[in-house]
Each structure stands twice: as C-alpha cells, then as structure tokens.
DNA sequence: CGCCAAAATCGAAGCGCTTCGAACATCGAT
DNA sequence: ATCGATGTTCGAAGCGCTTCGATTTTGGCG
C-alpha cells in the first residue's frame, strides 16, 4: 500500500505538504503542487479512508435509509436513491445503504461509530416511529417527507397540498362541474403516508372553496379493483367529467379499461395525475401531470445535509412547488 | 466522544483488554468480560469505525454496484439489494452503495482507499465492459450473473440454461407437441444480457432433442406488443398449446389479453414462466413457475465474499439449480 | 511446597492521515 | 541594510483502535 509518506519522499516534500496539496487547506506553490501531483499519479497513491476519517473526524459518507421491501413504487424510490447517490458524489461523499427494515437505531449506530457524517431518511410517514430517535442523532439529518411532528428536523418534500389544489383547480378552470380523485389503496392511508393525506386535503380544500361536487376513491392496482372503482367514479348520478389520479400503479389498467369502455381521453373524461414525468409521458395516453421531482428532491436533500455539515443551521422544512405539464389529457367542457 | 480508553478506566482494565472483550480474539475471564460489558453500556460506548479500520485494515464494509437507472425490473433488483444488505449485516458488514452508472473504477476507488473490503456486482452482462477492471481489483469480488469470460472471477447465478430446459421439458412431458417461448424485448438480447441468452439456449436444446416444433418471440411490455405477439404465437399453423414466458413485465397484459380472447389457462393454453415467486403467485391466474431466487442468490454472494475475506480461495462459479413450483397453469393435453 | 504450562492481562508500538504552531524564505517599504 | 508582512513548507502531536510480545496470575501435579 502506497502511503502519503512515500508520496512525500518521492516528491521531496513533507507529509503535511502532500496533505495540503490534497485538501487545498493551505496555499502551496504551483511548482510544489505540480511535483506532488505527479508523484501521486506515478505511485498510484490512494488516501486511506480510515486514516483520513480518524484524523479529521469526517467519514465523507452519508447514511441513507431506504425502504427496500415497501409495497409501493420501487421505480420512484430508485429515482430518489439514484439522484441522492449522484449528488453525494458531486460533493465528494459516498453513500452507506441502510434499510428501513433493519429497524430504528441504524441512524444512531452509524453516526455514533462515525461511519457516516449525516443521515438522509426516505419514506417518512405522518406518525413515523423513527422520528424521536432521529431527533436524538448527533449529526445532521434530513427527511424526505414531512412527518406530523417535525419539530427540530430538516425535511424536504413536494408541496402535495398545493399539488392537490392545483389539480382540482386545473379541472375546475376548464369548466368541469363534478370531479373525482382516485387515490392509493386504503392501506396507504391507514399507514399514514403523509403525502397522500396532504394531497387529499389540498384537493378537498379547493373543491370545497369552489363548491364543486367531488368524490374520493381509494383503489388498488389490480385490474378488477380499477374496473370496480371506475364503475363507481362514472356512476351516472355524479356526472363526473374530470379525474385526478394520485396512484401511479393504477394508471396503466385505468387507461386500458377506459379504452375497453370506449371512453376517450379527454373527450369523454379529462384525466390529470401526479407521477414522475417519464411515466406520464409513456402511458398509452400521455397524461397531463404534476411531476414527482425525485431528482430535485434528492439533490436538495444532499445539499441541505452537506450545508449543515459545514456550519450549524436551524432546522428547516422545504416544500418544492409543483410543476404542471400539459399533455393534452384534459380539455374544456 | 467516549473512547475505548475511558471504557478501560471505568472498568479498571487496560485498553487491550477491552479490545479483546469486543473482538473475542483472546480469552478473557468471565468476571472481567462482565465488568467491561457493563462499562460499555454504562458509558454508551461505540467503537470508532475509522480507527478500527485503520488499525485492523478491515473496513467491515462491502461495496455493492447496483444498476440504478436500468430499464429492467426494479422490484427484482430491490429484492437482491435487500437480501444482500440483510445478509451482510448478519456477517457484521455494512454496505456502501455504488452505482453502475457512476462508471467503472468505482470498485477500484473504494477498495484502493480501503473504504470497502470486497465488492459485489449486480446486473452483469455477457460481455460486460467492467470485467477486465474487476479482475484487477485487489479485493474479493463476486458477480451476480455470469459474463462470457469469467476467468478468475467469482460468479453466482441461477442456472438459466437448466431452467430453460426444465420448462420446455415440463410442457413436453405433459404432451404438448408445439410450444413457444416469449422472451424479453430485442434490446435485452442485443445488450447481451447473459441470462436471457442462456435460458433461450437451454429451451432450444431441449426442444431440439425432443424434436418439438418451437417458436421464439421477443416481446415488449406494452399492451399492443403483447397482443401482437400473441397473435403470432397462436397463429393456427403452429398449433401451439404450451407457452414459456421469460419476461416478467409481459405477464399481466398477457393474461389480460388471453381472457379478453376467452382463452382459458390451462384448458386452452398451458403457461409456465420464470419470475419471482410472489409475482407468479399474485397474478390474475397464478402461474406454474421457476423462481428467481433473489433472496438466496444475494445471501450466497455475501457468503462467498466474506468467505474469501477469511481465507484465500480459488474463484468459483456457482449456479443455483432451478426450483419449479406447480400452480396449475399447465395441464396435460 | 515448588515448578511449569496455560490462562489472563498489560504496555507500547504502530496503522496513515490531518492539523497546528513554528520556521524559513521572499520582498516591498522604510 | 532592516523590518514586518506574506506566502510556503516542515515537524510533531495526536485521532482511537488493534495486535504482539511480555508479564503476571492461576492451578494442577510431582
């Protein structure tokens, strides 16, 4: 193993000089810097992470708690993970993979051992049992999602309430007089997934304000449930002409079933949804949608956590404003 | 920060004694062990990972290279990841998340810096460009998948060739005289995903041996492609009565379309597939299938890698024998 | 009762790096 | 020539742990 000592000898300088060339924490003459860098390449030197961590008390590792067996949407979760890992590398951090399933205490374990400098937590629920312990962690923590009690914690999320409001408003502005929301299966609401509840609240707030009749439906992803749900939504008494869908898994079967019933989108039914852009884009009928900006949310989480590693900062909740893309699946009535 | 020194003082022993209590590498009297353990709890001691890694030259971390943006099956990938992380923890290892997208050299980077003791590589292709560099990594490496040239590398995978043979044989034994294989979209074969090719080879080997007419179809996951593919498969000239499906994403639309055409499984068409058990189980029609044993494969990979960390061992390719579960979706003819 | 091997414990030397104060060199201003 | 000020480099002290040889304790046995 090549050590910094050998690099120093090869370049004819002291160890500390090599260290400063690497870290840039003190000024080094161009000439010396060049020589050192050449030696590093010539010898194939790679700094030892353990030694570095020990001496600097910084592991340059971020702990990421991921729901690996969750029922919901793996692809979206992957988008988050992917963006977090990429952003972390931009800041010169690596990512330690922790699972939600491994239970609480993981955040504490890795920070107490100085395996990670900070923690990012995915898939946060309204009444997330991990919250109290996360609050005790002696390192920066950022949650992706907003628990009910987020006192003293950093959170990043899409503004789902506004998203719900916007989607309802979008349909209302187009003249729809009766609209429906298809959400997640009951289990998701029972579990207290905060985003589902927040979107619902925004939706109902807007329809309430406008005095619009609005029905809300919980729906599972299988074909039968979708069909049954659609029967309910389209029940003639309602006169529903606009549909908000907040359930990615339902989209495919839904469009299929609409076609089977010879209902055109948007001629017979306007549909707007909230899902990742690439999903909305690639459906049988591309749908007007509000994006789940996984990429940005992940990047922001990393940025927050690294910022707090640099300097103390008060906890903060950051809600990303929704972005609506029109793909022609809604029309005036 | 509580250090081993303070634990030693609190327990009235030397640092080394505490260390030996923790590692079990030398015998310690029951009495002393108890005292030390009490002190550890009392003080809330957590060993510093960096210091430990530096002194022992073992990070107790496994690097895992995951395809985070791949087109294919996220849920299956997650099953692998999940099982690997869980197994790793069983052996007291943590997992550093590396992405396939970050490019080659990641394995070298983390091992050269002693951030990870060994590497597990997912989503390996037939002619995987990473293979040469992985061979150079100075640490145990295990690939999940078998590249064409696996000289000197450890590999773990399902025996897809045997799986292909078994599925063909299963249908043939039931008296089917003409069978078809629905595989992945062309892109997957072009990319040289080794498992697809190996299954195909096994399938053709078996049908060849038995002199069975057999057609092979490449198929994308969208409804239109499935329908078109089915037209082709069921073309009356073929007289196809048995179907092997090696494409998880196609299963849902396929069964839907069969029902639409009023074709019963297995009365009109016997169907057997290769996919995770829980998927086969929960389809509209539960399917007889060969499992993708993600759980076991992940566990084996971890076991191999840790074994090679203990003692030098010759590289090895381990192919898991397929396990077929009958769910009644095939019948005699 | 003394001896010796085995068991238990200690002390100290690193592991490879960062960081701080000090030393040295350079140079424009006095 | 002299003096700071500024820029550059060095030396050494740790960071918290593991590990190895040495030392002490124990207990069985002649």
XYZ file of C-alpha atoms (C1' of nucleotides) in Angstrom:
726
model
C 0.000 0.000 0.000
C 1.296 3.397 -1.022
C 1.072 5.909 1.811
C 1.268 9.647 1.937
C 4.763 9.242 3.355
C 6.031 7.586 0.202
C 4.432 10.236 -1.931
C 6.158 12.871 0.200
C 9.530 11.227 -0.197
C 9.038 10.746 -3.938
C 8.137 14.412 -4.347
C 10.835 15.565 -1.961
C 8.453 17.309 0.442
C 6.958 16.660 3.852
C 3.837 14.648 4.537
C 1.943 17.721 5.558
C 2.681 19.405 2.265
C 1.184 16.474 0.406
C -1.820 16.608 2.659
C -2.309 20.307 1.962
C -1.993 19.774 -1.758
C -4.770 17.222 -1.480
C -7.072 19.224 0.723
C -6.256 22.714 -0.506
C -6.492 23.991 3.045
C -3.282 25.971 2.832
C -1.633 27.659 -0.076
C 1.036 25.660 -1.854
C 3.263 26.946 -4.631
C 2.341 25.906 -8.138
C 5.693 24.242 -8.574
C 5.344 22.075 -5.481
C 1.755 21.242 -6.213
C 2.721 20.010 -9.646
C 5.502 17.822 -8.327
C 3.277 16.303 -5.674
C 0.505 15.610 -8.122
C 2.933 13.915 -10.448
C 4.197 11.726 -7.643
C 0.652 10.800 -6.706
C -0.050 9.632 -10.217
C 3.332 7.988 -10.630
C 2.963 5.937 -7.469
C -0.760 5.340 -7.832
C -1.496 6.741 -4.430
C -4.948 6.480 -2.865
C -5.578 8.053 0.514
C -6.689 5.634 3.179
C -10.251 6.449 4.127
C -9.982 5.105 7.650
C -6.898 7.105 8.493
C -8.430 10.181 6.992
C -11.646 9.730 8.907
C -9.775 9.148 12.134
C -7.597 12.206 11.795
C -10.247 14.568 10.509
C -13.306 13.120 12.223
C -15.144 13.178 8.925
C -16.005 9.959 7.150
C -17.237 11.662 3.993
C -20.061 9.173 3.982
C -23.798 9.811 4.073
C -26.115 7.243 5.587
C -29.239 6.668 3.516
C -32.237 4.877 4.967
C -34.193 3.242 2.156
C -37.451 1.260 2.287
C -36.301 -1.854 0.473
C -39.352 -4.038 0.857
C -42.017 -1.428 0.691
C -45.117 -2.265 -1.214
C -45.017 0.965 -3.101
C -43.322 2.159 -6.030
C -39.839 0.842 -6.427
C -39.026 2.819 -9.575
C -39.702 6.121 -7.844
C -37.679 5.056 -4.856
C -34.846 4.165 -7.178
C -35.018 7.579 -8.773
C -34.562 9.130 -5.373
C -31.707 6.858 -4.481
C -30.076 7.386 -7.794
C -30.225 11.138 -7.546
C -29.009 11.108 -3.961
C -26.010 8.959 -4.774
C -25.122 11.105 -7.761
C -25.450 14.345 -5.811
C -23.493 12.933 -2.923
C -20.628 12.076 -5.235
C -20.716 15.620 -6.545
C -19.978 16.779 -3.022
C -17.387 14.051 -2.661
C -19.459 11.899 -0.373
C -20.193 8.210 -0.586
C -23.435 6.588 0.483
C -23.909 3.885 3.065
C -27.030 1.857 2.427
C -29.246 1.408 5.462
C -32.649 -0.187 5.311
C -35.818 0.903 6.934
C -36.418 -2.764 7.670
C -33.253 -3.054 9.745
C -35.190 -1.053 12.251
C -34.567 2.149 14.099
C -31.244 2.739 15.664
C -29.445 2.323 12.374
C -29.006 6.054 12.093
C -27.612 6.173 15.586
C -25.394 3.157 15.061
C -23.601 4.534 12.026
C -23.242 8.068 13.295
C -22.106 7.043 16.773
C -19.417 4.891 15.184
C -18.517 7.722 12.817
C -19.271 5.580 9.825
C -21.417 8.363 8.419
C -21.370 12.110 8.901
C -25.058 12.632 8.281
C -28.292 10.787 7.551
C -30.944 11.025 4.872
C -34.223 9.256 5.568
C -36.629 8.170 2.857
C -40.260 7.131 3.012
C -41.218 9.138 6.061
C -44.730 8.650 7.382
C -47.052 11.068 9.153
C -46.539 9.489 12.513
C -43.211 7.921 11.759
C -41.963 5.953 14.749
C -38.398 6.774 13.829
C -38.818 10.471 14.391
C -37.995 10.589 18.110
C -34.773 8.677 17.634
C -33.779 10.674 14.597
C -34.100 13.777 16.688
C -31.523 12.328 19.075
C -28.984 11.595 16.388
C -25.891 13.696 16.887
C -25.409 14.506 13.216
C -27.319 16.353 10.519
C -30.488 14.536 9.469
C -32.756 15.260 6.535
C -36.099 13.568 5.987
C -37.616 13.087 2.562
C -41.200 13.624 3.546
C -42.812 15.610 6.325
C -43.973 13.871 9.500
C -46.723 15.495 11.549
C -44.301 16.400 14.256
C -41.218 17.666 12.519
C -40.033 19.942 15.298
C -36.304 20.331 15.055
C -35.917 18.216 11.929
C -34.934 19.072 8.386
C -37.486 17.990 5.796
C -37.728 18.145 2.028
C -40.791 17.252 0.030
C -43.077 18.190 -2.791
C -45.861 20.522 -1.707
C -48.571 17.914 -2.050
C -51.294 20.117 -0.638
C -50.670 22.711 -3.306
C -50.450 19.940 -5.889
C -53.873 18.669 -4.861
C -55.245 22.182 -5.032
C -53.688 22.827 -8.416
C -55.042 19.685 -9.991
C -58.561 20.379 -8.759
C -58.242 23.991 -9.908
C -56.952 22.915 -13.288
C -60.068 20.836 -13.932
C -62.392 23.397 -12.432
C -60.938 26.151 -14.582
C -61.644 24.039 -17.632
C -65.300 24.045 -16.656
C -65.663 20.646 -15.074
C -68.520 20.683 -12.630
C -68.010 17.367 -10.916
C -64.652 15.777 -10.359
C -63.200 12.720 -8.688
C -59.937 11.764 -7.025
C -58.594 8.253 -7.289
C -56.024 7.701 -4.578
C -53.974 4.904 -3.123
C -55.320 1.698 -1.603
C -56.786 2.085 1.884
C -53.675 0.561 3.415
C -51.619 3.547 2.352
C -53.929 5.978 4.099
C -54.143 3.840 7.183
C -50.403 3.678 7.386
C -50.460 7.413 7.476
C -48.367 8.127 4.453
C -48.291 11.836 4.872
C -48.172 12.837 1.240
C -51.381 11.007 0.416
C -53.236 12.809 3.166
C -51.767 16.171 2.273
C -52.735 15.867 -1.373
C -56.227 14.820 -0.409
C -56.550 17.804 1.898
C -55.436 20.202 -0.823
C -57.844 18.630 -3.278
C -60.767 18.886 -0.906
C -59.860 22.385 0.120
C -60.010 23.569 -3.459
C -63.201 21.748 -4.389
C -64.756 22.941 -1.150
C -63.888 26.562 -1.877
C -65.376 26.310 -5.317
C -68.382 24.386 -4.171
C -67.596 21.615 -6.598
C -69.062 18.163 -6.043
C -66.088 15.868 -5.642
C -65.852 12.183 -4.883
C -62.828 10.414 -3.465
C -61.944 6.818 -4.197
C -59.335 4.508 -2.772
C -58.125 1.976 -5.289
C -55.764 -0.964 -5.536
C -53.624 -1.612 -8.603
C -55.148 -4.813 -9.935
C -57.408 -4.769 -12.908
C -60.562 -5.795 -11.069
C -60.258 -3.066 -8.462
C -59.650 -0.478 -11.133
C -62.676 -1.584 -13.059
C -64.865 -1.537 -9.972
C -63.500 1.835 -8.975
C -64.247 3.220 -12.401
C -67.812 1.951 -12.165
C -68.114 3.949 -9.001
C -66.456 7.069 -10.381
C -68.571 7.088 -13.506
C -71.838 6.358 -11.784
C -74.285 8.468 -13.772
C -75.653 10.311 -10.734
C -72.328 12.018 -10.212
C -71.884 13.360 -13.690
C -68.133 13.216 -13.182
C -66.178 14.565 -16.114
C -62.769 15.221 -14.575
C -60.474 12.795 -12.842
C -57.459 13.341 -10.625
C -55.323 10.255 -10.115
C -52.817 10.004 -7.317
C -51.794 6.398 -7.681
C -49.167 5.585 -10.201
C -49.804 1.852 -10.309
C -53.405 2.370 -11.316
C -52.639 4.402 -14.410
C -51.974 1.549 -16.829
C -55.035 -0.552 -16.040
C -57.158 2.587 -15.839
C -56.380 3.735 -19.361
C -56.816 0.211 -20.630
C -60.197 -0.072 -19.019
C -61.302 3.323 -20.329
C -60.447 2.229 -23.814
C -62.297 -1.011 -23.322
C -65.333 1.048 -22.414
C -64.780 3.197 -25.482
C -64.285 6.312 -23.416
C -61.923 8.819 -24.960
C -59.445 10.919 -23.011
C -60.001 13.832 -22.841
C -63.184 13.949 -24.947
C -65.253 11.855 -22.550
C -63.143 12.189 -19.446
C -60.372 14.604 -18.533
C -57.566 12.976 -16.594
C -54.754 14.584 -14.658
C -52.299 12.781 -12.450
C -49.312 13.130 -10.161
C -46.406 10.876 -11.069
C -42.885 11.003 -12.455
C -42.697 12.761 -15.793
C -41.350 9.795 -17.689
C -44.275 7.675 -16.538
C -46.873 10.269 -17.564
C -45.115 10.610 -20.889
C -45.016 6.939 -21.759
C -48.528 5.835 -20.966
C -50.894 4.636 -23.688
C -52.359 8.134 -23.485
C -49.770 10.667 -22.301
C -51.254 12.430 -19.317
C -51.207 15.997 -18.139
C -49.495 15.737 -14.802
C -47.698 17.231 -11.890
C -44.242 15.721 -11.682
C -42.737 13.955 -8.731
C -39.389 15.695 -8.890
C -37.380 12.876 -7.405
C -34.204 14.136 -8.983
C -34.506 17.595 -7.481
C -35.730 16.426 -4.104
C -32.789 14.080 -3.779
C -30.361 16.789 -4.797
C -31.858 19.228 -2.325
C -31.661 16.696 0.481
C -27.978 16.179 -0.183
C -27.356 19.874 -0.445
C -29.117 20.515 2.864
C -27.249 17.834 4.661
C -23.846 18.894 3.386
C -24.600 22.535 4.134
C -25.350 21.585 7.708
C -22.095 19.705 7.838
C -20.238 22.908 7.032
C -21.978 25.148 9.507
C -24.652 24.900 12.159
C -28.051 25.892 10.825
C -31.592 25.923 12.120
C -33.819 23.039 11.011
C -35.933 23.817 8.025
C -38.833 22.360 6.015
C -38.511 22.838 2.302
C -41.548 22.240 0.125
C -40.954 22.184 -3.596
C -43.648 23.926 -5.587
C -45.469 21.629 -8.017
C -44.818 21.895 -11.746
C -47.706 21.005 -14.035
C -47.070 19.767 -17.561
C -49.913 19.803 -20.018
C -50.002 16.753 -22.248
C -53.493 17.269 -23.567
C -55.348 14.739 -21.439
C -57.666 17.401 -20.073
C -59.973 19.613 -22.076
C -62.602 22.258 -21.618
C -66.126 21.243 -21.180
C -16.947 11.029 22.301
C -16.475 8.012 24.522
C -13.303 6.126 23.616
C -12.026 2.708 24.454
C -9.664 4.367 26.884
C -12.470 5.681 29.024
C -14.178 2.313 28.997
C -10.913 0.755 30.141
C -10.551 3.187 33.001
C -14.174 2.793 34.028
C -13.811 -0.983 34.093
C -10.398 -0.840 35.699
C -8.612 -2.722 32.933
C -6.283 -1.887 30.065
C -7.370 -0.777 26.618
C -6.246 -4.011 25.091
C -8.438 -5.994 27.424
C -11.462 -4.025 26.320
C -10.466 -4.597 22.737
C -10.195 -8.332 23.293
C -13.551 -8.450 25.015
C -15.027 -6.800 21.939
C -13.297 -8.933 19.353
C -13.085 -12.199 21.263
C -9.642 -12.790 19.808
C -8.116 -13.747 23.125
C -9.636 -15.394 26.135
C -10.886 -13.123 28.853
C -12.209 -14.219 32.240
C -15.942 -14.179 32.671
C -15.636 -11.729 35.518
C -13.634 -9.200 33.510
C -15.813 -9.595 30.458
C -18.855 -8.793 32.522
C -17.322 -5.692 34.021
C -16.187 -4.412 30.671
C -19.553 -5.015 29.074
C -21.240 -3.158 31.885
C -18.917 -0.222 31.426
C -19.611 -0.193 27.716
C -23.320 0.038 28.337
C -22.958 2.477 31.201
C -20.862 4.879 29.178
C -22.671 4.297 25.894
C -19.507 3.402 24.087
C -19.427 2.946 20.325
C -16.175 1.938 18.670
C -14.904 4.409 16.108
C -15.082 2.778 12.699
C -12.241 4.769 11.208
C -9.826 3.956 13.982
C -10.820 0.346 13.841
C -10.383 0.200 10.089
C -7.018 1.889 10.309
C -5.672 -0.416 12.956
C -7.068 -3.642 11.598
C -7.043 -2.844 7.881
C -10.616 -4.041 7.617
C -13.427 -1.639 6.989
C -16.182 -4.185 7.526
C -17.903 -2.665 4.547
C -18.968 -4.335 1.315
C -19.195 -2.306 -1.870
C -22.317 -3.073 -3.880
C -22.608 -1.984 -7.501
C -26.274 -1.548 -8.380
C -27.900 -0.616 -11.699
C -29.992 2.285 -10.514
C -31.376 3.551 -13.791
C -31.713 0.329 -15.651
C -34.785 -0.194 -17.732
C -35.436 -3.552 -16.229
C -37.110 -4.785 -13.279
C -36.607 -2.606 -10.266
C -38.554 -4.820 -7.853
C -36.285 -7.781 -8.553
C -33.216 -5.623 -8.214
C -34.515 -4.405 -4.891
C -35.023 -7.970 -3.739
C -31.388 -8.615 -4.451
C -30.240 -5.487 -2.726
C -32.453 -6.151 0.209
C -31.188 -9.662 0.690
C -27.584 -8.589 0.273
C -27.865 -5.863 2.871
C -29.586 -8.179 5.308
C -27.025 -10.950 4.818
C -24.182 -8.502 5.085
C -25.463 -7.318 8.442
C -25.615 -10.914 9.579
C -21.891 -11.122 8.981
C -21.445 -7.739 10.629
C -20.775 -5.884 7.423
C -22.290 -2.667 6.147
C -22.961 -1.883 2.520
C -21.611 1.005 0.506
C -23.880 1.881 -2.386
C -22.097 2.230 -5.705
C -23.908 2.712 -8.963
C -23.293 1.070 -12.256
C -23.907 4.472 -13.793
C -21.028 6.073 -11.915
C -18.869 4.102 -14.303
C -16.110 1.609 -13.890
C -13.364 2.337 -11.479
C -15.778 2.633 -8.591
C -14.788 -0.781 -7.373
C -11.149 0.173 -7.564
C -11.691 3.537 -5.946
C -13.364 2.200 -2.835
C -11.077 -0.769 -2.365
C -7.878 1.192 -3.015
C -8.965 3.670 -0.360
C -9.919 0.834 1.959
C -13.472 2.054 2.142
C -14.672 -1.453 1.336
C -13.147 -4.870 1.891
C -14.864 -6.549 -1.034
C -17.194 -5.888 -3.944
C -20.456 -7.387 -5.137
C -21.513 -6.552 -8.684
C -25.089 -6.746 -9.888
C -26.561 -6.813 -13.384
C -23.609 -8.379 -15.129
C -23.818 -8.700 -18.902
C -22.375 -11.309 -21.233
C -19.668 -9.036 -22.488
C -19.606 -6.744 -19.520
C -17.091 -3.966 -20.043
C -16.400 -3.857 -16.326
C -14.976 -7.354 -16.233
C -11.349 -6.515 -17.031
C -11.149 -3.871 -14.329
C -12.921 -6.021 -11.794
C -10.286 -8.622 -12.375
C -7.660 -6.077 -11.351
C -9.366 -5.158 -8.096
C -7.209 -6.140 -5.171
C -10.070 -7.463 -3.052
C -12.604 -10.260 -3.263
C -15.198 -9.668 -5.990
C -18.395 -11.581 -6.643
C -20.557 -11.049 -9.706
C -24.272 -11.693 -9.728
C -24.522 -13.068 -13.227
C -22.053 -14.869 -15.431
C -20.146 -12.974 -18.122
C -18.848 -14.893 -21.103
C -15.298 -14.535 -19.925
C -15.403 -15.151 -16.207
C -11.836 -16.407 -15.905
C -10.613 -15.721 -12.416
C -13.867 -14.222 -11.157
C -16.415 -15.416 -8.648
C -19.930 -15.648 -10.032
C -23.316 -16.581 -8.645
C -26.431 -17.044 -10.690
C -29.461 -19.152 -11.360
C -28.796 -21.942 -13.831
C -30.838 -20.381 -16.599
C -29.899 -22.987 -19.183
C -31.283 -25.740 -16.996
C -34.300 -23.582 -16.252
C -34.981 -23.232 -19.977
C -34.585 -26.951 -20.434
C -36.829 -27.753 -17.495
C -39.640 -25.531 -18.628
C -39.579 -26.983 -22.138
C -39.426 -30.495 -20.678
C -42.279 -29.766 -18.323
C -44.577 -28.886 -21.207
C -43.310 -31.686 -23.401
C -43.855 -34.225 -20.655
C -47.436 -33.082 -20.416
C -47.874 -33.987 -24.050
C -47.621 -30.599 -25.703
C -46.464 -31.027 -29.271
C -45.749 -27.433 -30.167
C -44.544 -24.828 -27.737
C -43.457 -21.229 -27.770
C -41.110 -19.026 -25.771
C -41.916 -15.385 -25.154
C -38.774 -13.580 -24.126
C -37.591 -10.061 -23.473
C -37.656 -7.171 -25.915
C -34.955 -7.284 -28.590
C -32.955 -4.628 -26.769
C -32.300 -7.006 -23.919
C -30.827 -9.629 -26.212
C -28.794 -7.077 -28.101
C -27.345 -5.753 -24.899
C -26.149 -9.266 -24.287
C -27.892 -9.914 -21.028
C -26.402 -13.276 -20.434
C -29.276 -14.882 -18.599
C -31.696 -14.291 -21.470
C -29.383 -15.992 -23.923
C -28.666 -18.875 -21.586
C -32.325 -19.588 -20.963
C -33.015 -19.456 -24.667
C -30.198 -21.892 -25.342
C -31.498 -24.330 -22.756
C -35.002 -24.069 -24.164
C -33.847 -24.714 -27.698
C -31.567 -27.508 -26.641
C -34.437 -29.359 -25.029
C -36.946 -28.793 -27.810
C -34.276 -29.760 -30.333
C -33.526 -33.002 -28.556
C -37.159 -33.896 -28.453
C -37.790 -32.772 -31.982
C -40.504 -30.418 -30.810
C -41.554 -27.551 -33.013
C -40.858 -24.431 -31.002
C -41.172 -20.767 -31.826
C -39.377 -17.941 -30.091
C -40.796 -14.445 -29.704
C -39.291 -11.236 -28.454
C -41.844 -9.009 -26.810
C -42.103 -5.595 -25.181
C -44.267 -4.958 -22.140
C -46.929 -2.689 -23.559
C -50.359 -3.984 -24.295
C -50.143 -3.600 -28.061
C -46.919 -5.559 -28.352
C -48.289 -8.321 -26.186
C -51.405 -8.573 -28.250
C -49.440 -8.674 -31.490
C -47.061 -11.208 -30.040
C -49.954 -13.368 -29.005
C -51.389 -13.239 -32.498
C -48.104 -14.575 -33.706
C -47.803 -17.269 -31.045
C -51.320 -18.527 -31.594
C -51.181 -18.488 -35.349
C -53.153 -21.562 -36.262
C -50.417 -23.096 -38.416
C -48.268 -23.604 -35.368
C -50.780 -25.411 -33.236
C -49.037 -24.048 -30.142
C -50.550 -25.297 -26.904
C -47.750 -24.578 -24.426
C -46.154 -21.286 -23.600
C -42.947 -20.463 -21.758
C -42.668 -16.832 -20.682
C -39.366 -15.312 -19.687
C -40.398 -11.707 -19.318
C -41.962 -10.633 -16.094
C -43.388 -7.374 -17.352
C -45.402 -9.146 -20.013
C -47.264 -11.406 -17.639
C -50.021 -9.009 -16.595
C -51.035 -7.820 -20.062
C -50.671 -11.351 -21.384
C -53.175 -12.885 -19.001
C -55.497 -9.963 -19.532
C -55.371 -10.411 -23.277
C -55.921 -14.149 -23.026
C -59.011 -13.544 -21.009
C -60.204 -10.991 -23.499
C -59.869 -13.647 -26.161
C -61.748 -16.091 -23.958
C -58.818 -18.448 -23.789
C -58.593 -20.407 -20.562
C -55.352 -21.231 -18.761
C -54.521 -24.073 -18.747
C -57.505 -25.561 -20.671
C -56.728 -23.757 -23.909
C -53.131 -22.822 -23.292
C -50.609 -24.065 -20.752
C -48.391 -21.314 -19.410
C -45.188 -21.599 -17.418
C -42.907 -18.744 -16.526
C -39.729 -17.716 -14.773
C -40.153 -14.911 -12.266
C -40.106 -14.234 -8.541
C -42.471 -16.493 -6.633
C -44.546 -13.686 -5.212
C -45.199 -12.360 -8.703
C -46.258 -15.764 -10.067
C -48.480 -16.200 -7.046
C -50.327 -12.924 -7.316
C -51.187 -12.795 -10.985
C -54.790 -12.910 -12.152
C -54.094 -16.585 -12.856
C -51.376 -17.933 -10.568
C -48.722 -19.431 -12.792
C -46.603 -22.523 -12.551
C -43.113 -21.116 -12.475
C -39.452 -21.392 -11.824
C -38.491 -18.918 -9.143
C -35.871 -16.232 -9.403
C -34.314 -16.883 -6.025
C -33.105 -13.349 -5.396
C -33.017 -13.907 -1.676
C -30.768 -16.951 -1.913
C -28.560 -15.563 -4.625
C -27.910 -12.444 -2.598
C -27.157 -14.459 0.500
C -24.777 -16.712 -1.403
C -22.960 -13.749 -2.877
C -22.388 -12.319 0.574
C -21.333 -15.648 1.942
C -18.834 -16.142 -0.890
C -17.343 -12.743 -0.474
C -16.960 -12.995 3.268
C -15.509 -16.484 2.979
C -12.875 -15.121 0.635
C -12.142 -12.400 3.131
C -11.271 -15.029 5.713
C -9.030 -17.147 3.553
C -7.696 -17.189 0.024
C -9.801 -19.345 -2.258
C -9.891 -20.161 -5.931
C -12.520 -18.304 -7.994
C -15.692 -20.240 -8.461
C -18.932 -20.097 -10.481
C -21.967 -21.166 -8.553
C -25.151 -21.909 -10.455
C -28.251 -22.398 -8.378
C -30.465 -25.223 -9.588
C -33.948 -24.090 -10.622
C -36.912 -24.868 -8.415
C -40.233 -25.358 -10.193
C -43.500 -24.693 -8.388
C -46.671 -26.073 -9.864
C -49.574 -23.679 -9.599
C -51.848 -25.467 -12.027
C -51.377 -23.246 -15.037
C -50.202 -26.152 -17.164
C -52.104 -29.302 -17.929
C -51.848 -32.493 -19.940
C -53.016 -32.481 -23.455
C 5.956 -26.790 48.509
C 7.931 -25.565 44.313
C 7.544 -25.848 39.271
C 5.598 -25.195 34.799
C 2.201 -24.703 31.364
C -1.936 -22.375 30.416
C -4.851 -18.533 31.057
C -5.485 -13.684 31.708
C -3.904 -9.193 31.374
C -0.895 -5.299 30.304
C 2.041 -1.918 27.707
C 3.516 0.034 23.770
C 4.124 0.327 19.045
C 2.089 1.362 15.241
C -1.977 1.957 11.388
C -1.975 6.516 7.716
C -3.623 10.686 7.959
C -4.716 15.892 9.452
C -3.595 19.962 11.687
C -1.336 23.368 14.404
C 2.366 26.119 15.590
C 6.822 27.242 14.184
C 10.408 28.035 10.850
C 12.035 29.716 6.824
C 12.102 32.399 2.564
C 10.842 36.345 -0.168
C 10.070 41.039 -0.947
C 8.399 45.737 -0.937
C 8.648 49.511 2.136
C 11.293 52.058 5.215
C 20.567 47.306 5.260
C 16.282 46.336 8.274
C 11.691 45.079 9.344
C 7.324 43.265 9.047
C 4.048 41.097 6.264
C 3.030 37.401 3.360
C 3.484 33.081 1.383
C 5.327 28.403 1.732
C 6.971 24.436 3.996
C 8.198 21.453 7.892
C 7.887 18.673 12.224
C 5.411 16.519 15.535
C 1.490 15.508 18.087
C -2.286 13.236 18.056
C -7.002 10.756 16.155
C -8.933 5.783 18.561
C -8.108 1.427 17.779
C -5.664 -3.466 17.176
C -2.088 -6.524 17.985
C 2.082 -8.607 19.525
C 5.295 -9.832 22.825
C 5.959 -9.640 27.650
C 4.320 -10.105 32.243
C 1.516 -11.679 35.833
C -1.719 -14.898 37.761
C -3.638 -19.373 38.309
C -3.890 -24.061 39.230
C -2.591 -28.878 38.558
C 0.936 -32.065 39.710
C 5.074 -34.344 41.104
